[in-house]
Amino acid sequence: MKILVTGRDGQVGYELQRSLQGLGEIVAVNAEAMDLADFDAIRAVMREVRPALVVNPAAYTAVDKAESEPEIAMRINGEAPGIIAEEARKLGAAVIHYSTDYVFDGHKDGAYTEDDVPMPLNVYGRTKLAGEQAVQASGAPHLILRTSWVYGQRGRNFLLTVRRLAAEREELRIVDDQYGAPTWCRTIADTTAHIVAKLGAGKQGAGIDLDLWQSKSGLYHLTAQGRTTWHGFAQAIVAHWSCERKPAVVPIGTKDYPTPARRPANSVLSCRKLTETFCGLPKWDDALSLCLD
Ligand code: NDP
């Protein structure tokens, strides 16, 4: 079957091209080939490629910048996923879309489930929530995979920032009162591929089994297991680093590190629905060790 992957140069998009190998013919596009801010371009590419499955990791992911660019963030994160999903429905295709832990306000004590009511604190979270709702409203068979704190060996992410700063500074001051689950982009891509393999292709091999995909449609949380703070994450990165001089990693409060976008104090997601339906997920520190190795 034909699989259209957006955001091919992003953290998750790049890994998806590797993980989905062998599950179909992959057509991977960047913003030049399919700009999510250009709805006519989305429709044109969808109608030309005619995929059986669209996997959409492309997004406006600059959380702080989104506060001053709400319109473009909403167009890319809130509206474009709905256009993709509407076109998918017309083609008889399924959609896998990614969303974020930042749809929650962080006031819950335990891990958030898919049934908890989203209440985003920032523009990015509001636009991603709008995207979820647009995909849900489209009528296309869909999986919306909410993930969190994504890192990897390329792109812009916390891991690479900590490694750069650790080489330059004696001391790193990192927020220790926001809890979440750092998730390796390869875990997200491999789990996505596992789900695609499990749901399989259509009986003729060219399309998908619409009824099966429809029966599994919905929201799923997909993060590494366990929880930590940004400080704990930084400590684990530095501890793994084999160099003589390691910087001190000093815990600070959110109030000491003001950012344009507010972030939830707790955005740990319960992944029970996904693990019971599809497959297991690694612990965050095991996945981090694998990534750093
Ligand atoms: P990245 O920022 O690494 O990649 C996003 C991709 O989207 C980039 O390739 C980017 O292209 C592309 N893109 C941006 N604007 C457009 C546009 N107008 N048209 C087409 N493509 C565009 O994101 P991740 O891989 O980290 O994120 C994957 C998914 O996971 C997203 O849905 C994100 O919201 C979600 N998520 C991410 C988290 C994180 O910490 N990163 C946390 C929680 C959820 P270019 O490189 O050219 O800019």
XYZ file of C-alpha atoms and ligand atoms in Angstrom:
341
model
C 0.000 0.000 0.000
C 1.022 3.622 -0.513
C 1.925 5.534 2.662
C 2.225 9.333 2.541
C 4.499 10.706 5.304
C 4.585 14.467 5.961
C 7.363 16.454 7.661
C 10.012 14.090 6.343
C 12.921 16.100 7.816
C 11.442 16.429 11.315
C 12.423 14.213 14.266
C 9.523 11.780 13.956
C 9.093 12.130 10.182
C 12.715 11.171 9.556
C 12.480 8.060 11.744
C 9.143 7.039 10.218
C 10.768 6.648 6.815
C 13.055 3.993 8.335
C 10.470 2.313 10.578
C 7.769 2.019 7.903
C 10.143 0.426 5.354
C 8.682 -2.818 4.136
C 5.122 -1.969 5.166
C 4.323 -0.137 1.968
C 5.546 2.234 -0.702
C 6.552 5.369 1.180
C 6.103 8.827 -0.302
C 7.718 11.280 2.114
C 7.180 15.015 1.621
C 8.567 18.202 3.167
C 7.021 21.670 3.337
C 8.258 22.471 -0.145
C 6.338 19.562 -1.664
C 3.279 19.921 0.603
C 3.001 23.114 2.648
C 0.483 22.530 5.424
C -0.352 26.231 5.405
C -1.537 25.864 1.776
C -4.753 23.844 1.769
C -4.911 23.644 -2.055
C -1.406 22.148 -2.032
C -2.524 19.533 0.517
C -5.515 18.568 -1.632
C -3.397 18.445 -4.807
C -0.745 16.164 -3.266
C -3.327 13.873 -1.665
C -5.189 13.509 -4.984
C -1.984 12.887 -6.906
C -0.409 10.376 -4.493
C -3.713 8.637 -3.564
C -2.273 7.034 -0.396
C -3.988 4.248 1.523
C -2.512 5.697 4.714
C -1.336 9.211 5.610
C 1.031 9.615 8.551
C 1.215 13.252 9.647
C 4.028 14.229 12.036
C 4.465 17.661 10.370
C 3.518 20.467 12.707
C 4.328 23.946 13.913
C 6.322 22.845 16.979
C 7.914 26.108 18.202
C 5.973 26.261 21.493
C 7.151 29.708 22.600
C 7.107 31.304 19.143
C 3.502 30.170 18.673
C 2.456 32.710 21.332
C 3.266 35.512 18.880
C 2.205 33.619 15.713
C -1.161 32.111 16.683
C -2.723 32.376 13.196
C -0.056 30.431 11.322
C 0.234 27.912 14.166
C -3.538 27.368 14.035
C -3.509 26.984 10.249
C -0.767 24.317 10.333
C -1.693 22.505 13.559
C -5.413 23.170 13.852
C -6.818 23.296 10.318
C -4.438 21.412 7.999
C -4.924 18.035 9.769
C -8.655 18.350 9.068
C -8.012 18.952 5.348
C -5.682 15.933 5.226
C -8.259 13.772 6.995
C -11.158 14.946 4.786
C -9.161 14.073 1.683
C -8.266 10.729 3.246
C -11.938 9.959 3.868
C -12.758 10.698 0.219
C -9.948 8.338 -0.885
C -10.899 5.559 1.539
C -7.588 6.081 3.339
C -6.694 6.102 7.035
C -4.833 8.816 8.961
C -2.259 8.627 11.730
C -1.849 12.028 13.344
C 0.325 13.146 16.285
C -0.627 15.412 19.133
C 0.807 16.572 22.416
C 0.756 16.332 26.210
C 0.410 20.137 26.159
C -3.337 19.779 25.543
C -3.554 19.343 29.349
C -3.229 22.035 32.021
C -1.117 19.902 34.380
C -3.322 20.185 37.458
C -4.083 16.445 37.696
C -2.200 14.445 40.351
C -1.730 11.226 38.365
C -1.198 10.375 34.697
C -3.692 11.756 32.185
C -5.863 9.263 30.309
C -7.528 9.711 26.920
C -10.803 10.411 28.770
C -9.466 13.407 30.688
C -10.725 16.763 29.474
C -8.027 18.806 27.673
C -7.471 22.360 28.882
C -4.404 23.784 27.099
C -2.370 26.517 28.783
C -0.714 27.851 25.652
C -1.319 28.648 21.961
C 0.560 25.556 20.759
C -1.633 23.288 22.920
C -4.805 25.017 21.736
C -3.832 24.637 18.066
C -2.910 20.950 18.523
C -6.230 20.312 20.289
C -8.041 21.949 17.362
C -6.140 19.577 15.035
C -7.276 16.550 17.046
C -10.882 17.732 16.810
C -10.629 18.365 13.063
C -9.312 14.835 12.449
C -12.031 13.349 14.683
C -14.731 15.311 12.813
C -13.522 14.218 9.359
C -15.066 10.744 9.418
C -11.799 9.176 8.202
C -10.479 6.156 10.110
C -7.813 7.687 12.306
C -5.365 7.186 15.131
C -4.387 10.308 17.059
C -1.193 9.550 18.978
C -0.439 12.036 21.755
C 3.215 12.069 22.685
C 5.536 14.189 24.856
C 9.024 15.703 25.290
C 10.330 14.344 21.954
C 14.097 14.060 21.470
C 16.539 12.381 19.115
C 19.952 12.749 17.533
C 18.875 15.362 14.995
C 16.754 18.477 14.803
C 16.018 20.829 17.680
C 15.410 19.194 21.042
C 16.316 19.206 24.740
C 18.890 16.411 24.461
C 20.949 18.248 21.855
C 20.623 21.552 23.738
C 21.855 19.970 27.000
C 24.791 18.334 25.222
C 25.794 21.639 23.614
C 25.503 23.587 26.869
C 27.272 20.852 28.855
C 30.323 21.321 26.637
C 30.301 25.088 27.158
C 29.313 25.636 30.798
C 30.319 24.724 34.332
C 26.736 24.672 35.525
C 23.333 23.958 33.963
C 20.249 25.352 35.714
C 17.257 23.215 34.749
C 13.572 23.291 35.712
C 12.716 20.644 38.301
C 8.988 21.179 38.877
C 7.515 20.089 35.533
C 6.892 16.334 35.215
C 6.635 14.400 31.975
C 8.030 11.522 29.931
C 10.935 12.145 27.548
C 10.203 10.122 24.408
C 12.742 9.130 21.770
C 11.457 9.889 18.265
C 12.511 6.374 17.240
C 10.167 4.882 19.865
C 7.325 6.877 18.336
C 8.185 5.789 14.787
C 8.742 2.123 15.693
C 5.498 1.961 17.677
C 3.649 3.569 14.775
C 5.081 0.936 12.422
C 4.104 -1.827 14.839
C 0.525 -0.528 14.868
C 0.428 -0.281 11.068
C 1.755 -3.855 10.791
C -0.817 -5.055 13.305
C -3.755 -3.407 11.541
C -2.342 -4.637 8.250
C -3.152 -3.868 4.693
C -6.429 -4.506 2.889
C -7.402 -7.897 1.535
C -5.994 -7.048 -1.890
C -2.832 -5.681 -0.303
C -3.204 -2.294 -2.006
C -5.500 -0.468 0.398
C -6.350 -0.802 4.081
C -8.962 -2.819 5.927
C -11.294 0.148 6.521
C -13.522 -1.703 9.001
C -10.578 -2.801 11.139
C -9.038 0.690 11.123
C -12.441 2.221 11.880
C -12.900 -0.154 14.835
C -9.572 0.938 16.361
C -10.031 4.643 15.529
C -9.496 7.137 18.315
C -7.085 8.818 20.671
C -4.096 6.976 22.117
C -1.294 8.152 24.388
C 2.164 7.110 23.132
C 5.092 8.070 25.357
C 7.981 6.298 27.015
C 7.091 4.847 30.424
C 7.857 6.367 33.809
C 8.261 10.036 34.550
C 10.892 12.610 35.375
C 11.451 16.358 35.347
C 13.498 18.363 32.845
C 16.188 18.405 35.546
C 16.070 14.596 35.882
C 16.229 14.283 32.100
C 19.271 16.598 31.950
C 20.991 14.708 34.776
C 20.515 11.408 32.909
C 21.956 12.912 29.716
C 25.017 14.324 31.516
C 25.542 11.110 33.541
C 25.734 9.128 30.318
C 28.286 11.488 28.862
C 31.781 9.997 28.962
C 33.957 13.046 29.416
C 36.200 14.083 32.281
C 34.562 17.383 33.115
C 30.838 17.174 33.741
C 28.858 20.328 34.531
C 26.792 20.566 37.721
C 23.075 20.191 36.980
C 21.263 22.526 39.350
C 17.495 22.256 39.926
C 15.487 25.476 39.571
C 11.765 26.294 39.626
C 9.602 27.235 36.649
C 9.330 30.712 38.193
C 13.096 31.113 37.752
C 12.932 30.323 34.032
C 10.141 32.439 32.534
C 9.086 31.557 28.974
C 6.510 33.160 26.638
C 4.345 29.984 26.727
C 3.097 28.537 30.015
C 3.739 24.821 30.411
C 1.859 22.205 32.480
C 3.439 21.149 35.796
C 2.372 17.564 35.153
C 1.903 16.198 31.640
C 2.499 12.509 32.288
C 0.237 10.459 29.999
C -1.142 7.030 30.819
C -0.417 4.774 27.812
C -2.464 1.849 29.062
C -4.964 2.011 26.197
C -2.191 1.777 23.590
C -0.236 -0.953 25.387
C -3.380 -3.059 25.884
C -4.519 -2.559 22.283
C -1.251 -2.710 20.362
C 2.173 -3.156 21.995
C 4.450 -2.360 24.929
C 6.540 0.783 25.364
C 10.081 1.196 26.776
C 10.989 2.975 30.006
C 12.177 6.537 29.325
C 15.675 6.013 30.738
C 16.190 2.727 28.849
C 15.232 4.414 25.582
C 17.519 7.357 26.384
C 20.468 5.005 26.992
C 19.815 3.264 23.672
C 19.629 6.601 21.877
C 22.845 7.878 23.473
C 24.665 4.588 22.810
P 9.756 18.603 14.399
O 9.682 20.039 14.735
O 11.041 17.878 14.538
O 9.284 18.393 12.881
C 8.149 19.028 12.387
C 8.191 18.934 10.884
O 7.057 19.670 10.402
C 9.435 19.557 10.256
O 9.937 18.672 9.270
C 8.914 20.820 9.625
O 9.593 21.188 8.460
C 7.497 20.410 9.285
N 6.662 21.570 9.041
C 6.583 22.707 9.766
N 5.753 23.576 9.164
C 5.302 22.958 8.040
C 4.435 23.340 6.991
N 3.852 24.546 6.938
N 4.201 22.449 6.014
C 4.786 21.229 6.008
N 5.625 20.812 6.956
C 5.889 21.679 7.965
O 8.587 17.886 15.201
P 8.590 16.452 15.904
O 9.007 15.413 14.922
O 9.292 16.589 17.187
O 7.039 16.310 16.230
C 6.208 15.330 15.609
C 4.803 15.452 16.158
O 4.829 15.248 17.578
C 4.147 16.816 15.948
O 2.787 16.630 15.705
C 4.297 17.512 17.291
O 3.280 18.473 17.509
C 4.176 16.334 18.235
N 4.837 16.539 19.503
C 6.151 16.965 19.550
C 6.770 17.192 20.751
C 8.180 17.663 20.814
O 8.714 17.766 21.935
N 8.854 17.935 19.692
C 6.062 16.969 22.028
C 4.702 16.486 21.878
C 4.137 16.285 20.652
P 10.918 22.098 8.534
O 11.953 21.186 9.123
O 11.161 22.447 7.130
O 10.566 23.249 9.418
